[in-house]
Amino acid sequence: MESVFIVVGILVIFFVVVQKRFLKQDELKDNHYKRKGPLLNAKESAFYNALIAAVGHHGVVMSKVNMANVLAPVSTEKKQWFIANNRIAKSYFDYVVCDPRTMEVRVAIELDNGKELDKGKLERQKLLLHVCKSANIPLIGTNIKHSYQVGRLRRLLAAHIDLIEPDKEVRFCKRCGSPMTIKIAYQGEHKGRRFFTCSRQPHCTYTENYNVVFEDDE
């Protein structure tokens, strides 16, 4: 009689294990996924390319870096620690420049998206200023104009990364984000003048006056 109960028990356990396994597999099969697209939009990508050109081999550029991967609360009180950690876990740095040897964050960079200042944007700015100040991480505020003025962006970074030296300006195409090259007009009313043209020609025909200047906002 006892052997019958043992056999029944084994069968029940086997049935439960098998059922859970198949249910788990069915749950996975029911969840399908698709790619959301590029991690960065066109303007963010253009700035990312400019940032890489400005940093060169003196740092590693990363984007959309979660704050909790860079920072940690210093509070020893458990509840306060979780509150502080939850606050940074929901936010990220637009870009960071890391030491190429240790991957330690050297500079954090915030790119102004051009949207009006609302409550959410204001709270984000307050959080960025607070965490960077308390963790002693330099914070650079930039806008999309710096995507086309690598030399000026390099000067901003040079104040915090010693090995970076300001030099001649490098520009990127406003249309596709590719590097631009300098050419000389050989005909027409602008004959003999220098101008910037997209390096992807003839696929991209964007050109720009050599003397155009993008002024920094105060």
PDB file of N, CA, C and O in Angstrom, residues 35-80:
ATOM      1  N   ARG A  35      12.846  45.272 -32.709  1.00  0.00           N
ATOM      2  CA  ARG A  35      13.829  46.314 -32.444  1.00  0.00           C
ATOM      3  C   ARG A  35      13.161  47.687 -32.479  1.00  0.00           C
ATOM      4  O   ARG A  35      12.326  47.960 -33.331  1.00  0.00           O
ATOM      5  N   LYS A  36      13.549  48.543 -31.561  1.00  0.00           N
ATOM      6  CA  LYS A  36      12.938  49.872 -31.470  1.00  0.00           C
ATOM      7  C   LYS A  36      13.572  50.864 -32.433  1.00  0.00           C
ATOM      8  O   LYS A  36      13.069  51.957 -32.619  1.00  0.00           O
ATOM      9  N   GLY A  37      14.707  50.479 -33.028  1.00  0.00           N
ATOM     10  CA  GLY A  37      15.382  51.395 -33.935  1.00  0.00           C
ATOM     11  C   GLY A  37      16.672  51.909 -33.335  1.00  0.00           C
ATOM     12  O   GLY A  37      17.170  51.378 -32.337  1.00  0.00           O
ATOM     13  N   PRO A  38      17.255  52.969 -33.905  1.00  0.00           N
ATOM     14  CA  PRO A  38      18.536  53.504 -33.426  1.00  0.00           C
ATOM     15  C   PRO A  38      18.469  53.942 -31.971  1.00  0.00           C
ATOM     16  O   PRO A  38      17.430  54.435 -31.505  1.00  0.00           O
ATOM     17  N   LEU A  39      19.564  53.759 -31.245  1.00  0.00           N
ATOM     18  CA  LEU A  39      19.628  54.210 -29.856  1.00  0.00           C
ATOM     19  C   LEU A  39      19.622  55.730 -29.768  1.00  0.00           C
ATOM     20  O   LEU A  39      19.168  56.301 -28.770  1.00  0.00           O
ATOM     21  N   LEU A  40      20.132  56.391 -30.807  1.00  0.00           N
ATOM     22  CA  LEU A  40      20.192  57.846 -30.836  1.00  0.00           C
ATOM     23  C   LEU A  40      19.467  58.358 -32.072  1.00  0.00           C
ATOM     24  O   LEU A  40      19.513  57.731 -33.130  1.00  0.00           O
ATOM     25  N   ASN A  41      18.784  59.513 -31.930  1.00  0.00           N
ATOM     26  CA  ASN A  41      18.164  60.103 -33.105  1.00  0.00           C
ATOM     27  C   ASN A  41      19.219  60.820 -33.941  1.00  0.00           C
ATOM     28  O   ASN A  41      20.403  60.814 -33.608  1.00  0.00           O
ATOM     29  N   ALA A  42      18.808  61.447 -35.042  1.00  0.00           N
ATOM     30  CA  ALA A  42      19.766  62.044 -35.975  1.00  0.00           C
ATOM     31  C   ALA A  42      20.625  63.119 -35.319  1.00  0.00           C
ATOM     32  O   ALA A  42      21.853  63.151 -35.500  1.00  0.00           O
ATOM     33  N   LYS A  43      20.012  63.991 -34.527  1.00  0.00           N
ATOM     34  CA  LYS A  43      20.764  65.066 -33.880  1.00  0.00           C
ATOM     35  C   LYS A  43      21.717  64.516 -32.821  1.00  0.00           C
ATOM     36  O   LYS A  43      22.851  64.972 -32.697  1.00  0.00           O
ATOM     37  N   GLU A  44      21.242  63.532 -32.062  1.00  0.00           N
ATOM     38  CA  GLU A  44      22.092  62.915 -31.038  1.00  0.00           C
ATOM     39  C   GLU A  44      23.268  62.177 -31.664  1.00  0.00           C
ATOM     40  O   GLU A  44      24.376  62.200 -31.133  1.00  0.00           O
ATOM     41  N   SER A  45      23.030  61.532 -32.805  1.00  0.00           N
ATOM     42  CA  SER A  45      24.097  60.812 -33.497  1.00  0.00           C
ATOM     43  C   SER A  45      25.143  61.772 -34.048  1.00  0.00           C
ATOM     44  O   SER A  45      26.347  61.492 -34.000  1.00  0.00           O
ATOM     45  N   ALA A  46      24.676  62.917 -34.595  1.00  0.00           N
ATOM     46  CA  ALA A  46      25.607  63.910 -35.117  1.00  0.00           C
ATOM     47  C   ALA A  46      26.504  64.439 -34.004  1.00  0.00           C
ATOM     48  O   ALA A  46      27.721  64.602 -34.177  1.00  0.00           O
ATOM     49  N   PHE A  47      25.906  64.683 -32.836  1.00  0.00           N
ATOM     50  CA  PHE A  47      26.701  65.172 -31.716  1.00  0.00           C
ATOM     51  C   PHE A  47      27.655  64.088 -31.219  1.00  0.00           C
ATOM     52  O   PHE A  47      28.798  64.380 -30.857  1.00  0.00           O
ATOM     53  N   TYR A  48      27.203  62.837 -31.215  1.00  0.00           N
ATOM     54  CA  TYR A  48      28.049  61.717 -30.795  1.00  0.00           C
ATOM     55  C   TYR A  48      29.291  61.623 -31.680  1.00  0.00           C
ATOM     56  O   TYR A  48      30.412  61.446 -31.192  1.00  0.00           O
ATOM     57  N   ASN A  49      29.109  61.754 -32.999  1.00  0.00           N
ATOM     58  CA  ASN A  49      30.240  61.710 -33.928  1.00  0.00           C
ATOM     59  C   ASN A  49      31.204  62.865 -33.677  1.00  0.00           C
ATOM     60  O   ASN A  49      32.425  62.696 -33.728  1.00  0.00           O
ATOM     61  N   ALA A  50      30.644  64.047 -33.409  1.00  0.00           N
ATOM     62  CA  ALA A  50      31.484  65.211 -33.125  1.00  0.00           C
ATOM     63  C   ALA A  50      32.265  65.008 -31.833  1.00  0.00           C
ATOM     64  O   ALA A  50      33.441  65.377 -31.730  1.00  0.00           O
ATOM     65  N   LEU A  51      31.618  64.408 -30.841  1.00  0.00           N
ATOM     66  CA  LEU A  51      32.261  64.171 -29.556  1.00  0.00           C
ATOM     67  C   LEU A  51      33.421  63.182 -29.693  1.00  0.00           C
ATOM     68  O   LEU A  51      34.494  63.370 -29.099  1.00  0.00           O
ATOM     69  N   ILE A  52      33.230  62.146 -30.485  1.00  0.00           N
ATOM     70  CA  ILE A  52      34.304  61.177 -30.727  1.00  0.00           C
ATOM     71  C   ILE A  52      35.491  61.855 -31.408  1.00  0.00           C
ATOM     72  O   ILE A  52      36.652  61.628 -31.065  1.00  0.00           O
ATOM     73  N   ALA A  53      35.187  62.726 -32.387  1.00  0.00           N
ATOM     74  CA  ALA A  53      36.253  63.431 -33.086  1.00  0.00           C
ATOM     75  C   ALA A  53      36.990  64.374 -32.145  1.00  0.00           C
ATOM     76  O   ALA A  53      38.219  64.518 -32.232  1.00  0.00           O
ATOM     77  N   ALA A  54      36.262  64.996 -31.228  1.00  0.00           N
ATOM     78  CA  ALA A  54      36.877  65.935 -30.288  1.00  0.00           C
ATOM     79  C   ALA A  54      37.737  65.216 -29.251  1.00  0.00           C
ATOM     80  O   ALA A  54      38.817  65.686 -28.891  1.00  0.00           O
ATOM     81  N   VAL A  55      37.290  64.071 -28.787  1.00  0.00           N
ATOM     82  CA  VAL A  55      38.012  63.325 -27.749  1.00  0.00           C
ATOM     83  C   VAL A  55      39.211  62.587 -28.323  1.00  0.00           C
ATOM     84  O   VAL A  55      40.275  62.497 -27.700  1.00  0.00           O
ATOM     85  N   GLY A  56      39.063  62.053 -29.550  1.00  0.00           N
ATOM     86  CA  GLY A  56      40.151  61.289 -30.159  1.00  0.00           C
ATOM     87  C   GLY A  56      40.448  60.027 -29.365  1.00  0.00           C
ATOM     88  O   GLY A  56      39.535  59.363 -28.864  1.00  0.00           O
ATOM     89  N   HIS A  57      41.732  59.704 -29.201  1.00  0.00           N
ATOM     90  CA  HIS A  57      42.120  58.493 -28.476  1.00  0.00           C
ATOM     91  C   HIS A  57      42.355  58.768 -26.989  1.00  0.00           C
ATOM     92  O   HIS A  57      42.859  57.907 -26.272  1.00  0.00           O
ATOM     93  N   HIS A  58      41.975  59.962 -26.536  1.00  0.00           N
ATOM     94  CA  HIS A  58      42.196  60.320 -25.133  1.00  0.00           C
ATOM     95  C   HIS A  58      41.035  59.915 -24.217  1.00  0.00           C
ATOM     96  O   HIS A  58      41.078  60.175 -23.016  1.00  0.00           O
ATOM     97  N   GLY A  59      40.005  59.302 -24.766  1.00  0.00           N
ATOM     98  CA  GLY A  59      38.877  58.889 -23.949  1.00  0.00           C
ATOM     99  C   GLY A  59      37.937  58.000 -24.736  1.00  0.00           C
ATOM    100  O   GLY A  59      38.033  57.885 -25.957  1.00  0.00           O
ATOM    101  N   VAL A  60      37.018  57.363 -24.023  1.00  0.00           N
ATOM    102  CA  VAL A  60      35.997  56.515 -24.626  1.00  0.00           C
ATOM    103  C   VAL A  60      34.646  57.188 -24.417  1.00  0.00           C
ATOM    104  O   VAL A  60      34.261  57.500 -23.284  1.00  0.00           O
ATOM    105  N   VAL A  61      33.939  57.421 -25.500  1.00  0.00           N
ATOM    106  CA  VAL A  61      32.651  58.109 -25.438  1.00  0.00           C
ATOM    107  C   VAL A  61      31.524  57.082 -25.356  1.00  0.00           C
ATOM    108  O   VAL A  61      31.466  56.148 -26.150  1.00  0.00           O
ATOM    109  N   MET A  62      30.626  57.258 -24.387  1.00  0.00           N
ATOM    110  CA  MET A  62      29.464  56.389 -24.246  1.00  0.00           C
ATOM    111  C   MET A  62      28.221  57.258 -24.123  1.00  0.00           C
ATOM    112  O   MET A  62      28.291  58.382 -23.616  1.00  0.00           O
ATOM    113  N   SER A  63      27.086  56.753 -24.602  1.00  0.00           N
ATOM    114  CA  SER A  63      25.849  57.532 -24.566  1.00  0.00           C
ATOM    115  C   SER A  63      24.754  56.785 -23.814  1.00  0.00           C
ATOM    116  O   SER A  63      24.794  55.564 -23.685  1.00  0.00           O
ATOM    117  N   LYS A  64      23.782  57.579 -23.337  1.00  0.00           N
ATOM    118  CA  LYS A  64      22.628  57.028 -22.601  1.00  0.00           C
ATOM    119  C   LYS A  64      23.082  56.108 -21.467  1.00  0.00           C
ATOM    120  O   LYS A  64      22.640  54.965 -21.334  1.00  0.00           O
ATOM    121  N   VAL A  65      23.978  56.597 -20.633  1.00  0.00           N
ATOM    122  CA  VAL A  65      24.527  55.795 -19.538  1.00  0.00           C
ATOM    123  C   VAL A  65      23.696  55.997 -18.280  1.00  0.00           C
ATOM    124  O   VAL A  65      23.562  57.127 -17.792  1.00  0.00           O
ATOM    125  N   ASN A  66      23.143  54.917 -17.769  1.00  0.00           N
ATOM    126  CA  ASN A  66      22.317  54.996 -16.561  1.00  0.00           C
ATOM    127  C   ASN A  66      23.140  55.523 -15.389  1.00  0.00           C
ATOM    128  O   ASN A  66      24.264  55.088 -15.160  1.00  0.00           O
ATOM    129  N   MET A  67      22.571  56.481 -14.650  1.00  0.00           N
ATOM    130  CA  MET A  67      23.291  57.093 -13.533  1.00  0.00           C
ATOM    131  C   MET A  67      23.701  56.074 -12.477  1.00  0.00           C
ATOM    132  O   MET A  67      24.753  56.199 -11.849  1.00  0.00           O
ATOM    133  N   ALA A  68      22.860  55.050 -12.284  1.00  0.00           N
ATOM    134  CA  ALA A  68      23.159  54.041 -11.265  1.00  0.00           C
ATOM    135  C   ALA A  68      24.377  53.201 -11.619  1.00  0.00           C
ATOM    136  O   ALA A  68      24.949  52.539 -10.742  1.00  0.00           O
ATOM    137  N   ASN A  69      24.804  53.219 -12.896  1.00  0.00           N
ATOM    138  CA  ASN A  69      26.018  52.518 -13.299  1.00  0.00           C
ATOM    139  C   ASN A  69      27.264  53.345 -13.028  1.00  0.00           C
ATOM    140  O   ASN A  69      28.384  52.822 -13.099  1.00  0.00           O
ATOM    141  N   VAL A  70      27.068  54.622 -12.739  1.00  0.00           N
ATOM    142  CA  VAL A  70      28.189  55.536 -12.500  1.00  0.00           C
ATOM    143  C   VAL A  70      28.267  55.962 -11.040  1.00  0.00           C
ATOM    144  O   VAL A  70      29.356  56.134 -10.495  1.00  0.00           O
ATOM    145  N   LEU A  71      27.105  56.107 -10.402  1.00  0.00           N
ATOM    146  CA  LEU A  71      27.025  56.643  -9.047  1.00  0.00           C
ATOM    147  C   LEU A  71      26.428  55.638  -8.077  1.00  0.00           C
ATOM    148  O   LEU A  71      25.737  54.699  -8.485  1.00  0.00           O
ATOM    149  N   ALA A  72      26.669  55.879  -6.805  1.00  0.00           N
ATOM    150  CA  ALA A  72      26.067  55.073  -5.740  1.00  0.00           C
ATOM    151  C   ALA A  72      25.806  55.988  -4.541  1.00  0.00           C
ATOM    152  O   ALA A  72      26.643  56.836  -4.218  1.00  0.00           O
ATOM    153  N   PRO A  73      24.655  55.840  -3.883  1.00  0.00           N
ATOM    154  CA  PRO A  73      24.370  56.663  -2.705  1.00  0.00           C
ATOM    155  C   PRO A  73      25.374  56.383  -1.586  1.00  0.00           C
ATOM    156  O   PRO A  73      25.862  55.254  -1.445  1.00  0.00           O
ATOM    157  N   VAL A  74      25.660  57.409  -0.802  1.00  0.00           N
ATOM    158  CA  VAL A  74      26.613  57.241   0.305  1.00  0.00           C
ATOM    159  C   VAL A  74      25.889  57.050   1.642  1.00  0.00           C
ATOM    160  O   VAL A  74      26.529  56.789   2.657  1.00  0.00           O
ATOM    161  N   SER A  75      24.577  57.154   1.650  1.00  0.00           N
ATOM    162  CA  SER A  75      23.815  57.016   2.886  1.00  0.00           C
ATOM    163  C   SER A  75      23.944  55.599   3.453  1.00  0.00           C
ATOM    164  O   SER A  75      23.911  54.605   2.727  1.00  0.00           O
ATOM    165  N   THR A  76      24.099  55.510   4.773  1.00  0.00           N
ATOM    166  CA  THR A  76      24.196  54.210   5.444  1.00  0.00           C
ATOM    167  C   THR A  76      22.831  53.741   5.946  1.00  0.00           C
ATOM    168  O   THR A  76      22.683  52.592   6.344  1.00  0.00           O
ATOM    169  N   GLU A  77      21.864  54.625   5.934  1.00  0.00           N
ATOM    170  CA  GLU A  77      20.500  54.279   6.358  1.00  0.00           C
ATOM    171  C   GLU A  77      19.797  53.573   5.202  1.00  0.00           C
ATOM    172  O   GLU A  77      19.718  54.102   4.091  1.00  0.00           O
ATOM    173  N   LYS A  78      19.303  52.364   5.432  1.00  0.00           N
ATOM    174  CA  LYS A  78      18.820  51.497   4.362  1.00  0.00           C
ATOM    175  C   LYS A  78      17.695  52.130   3.550  1.00  0.00           C
ATOM    176  O   LYS A  78      17.746  52.148   2.315  1.00  0.00           O
ATOM    177  N   LYS A  79      16.691  52.701   4.213  1.00  0.00           N
ATOM    178  CA  LYS A  79      15.558  53.288   3.502  1.00  0.00           C
ATOM    179  C   LYS A  79      16.006  54.467   2.650  1.00  0.00           C
ATOM    180  O   LYS A  79      15.615  54.597   1.486  1.00  0.00           O
ATOM    181  N   GLN A  80      16.826  55.329   3.220  1.00  0.00           N
ATOM    182  CA  GLN A  80      17.313  56.502   2.499  1.00  0.00           C
ATOM    183  C   GLN A  80      18.173  56.092   1.301  1.00  0.00           C
ATOM    184  O   GLN A  80      18.135  56.720   0.243  1.00  0.00           O
TER     185      GLN A  80
END
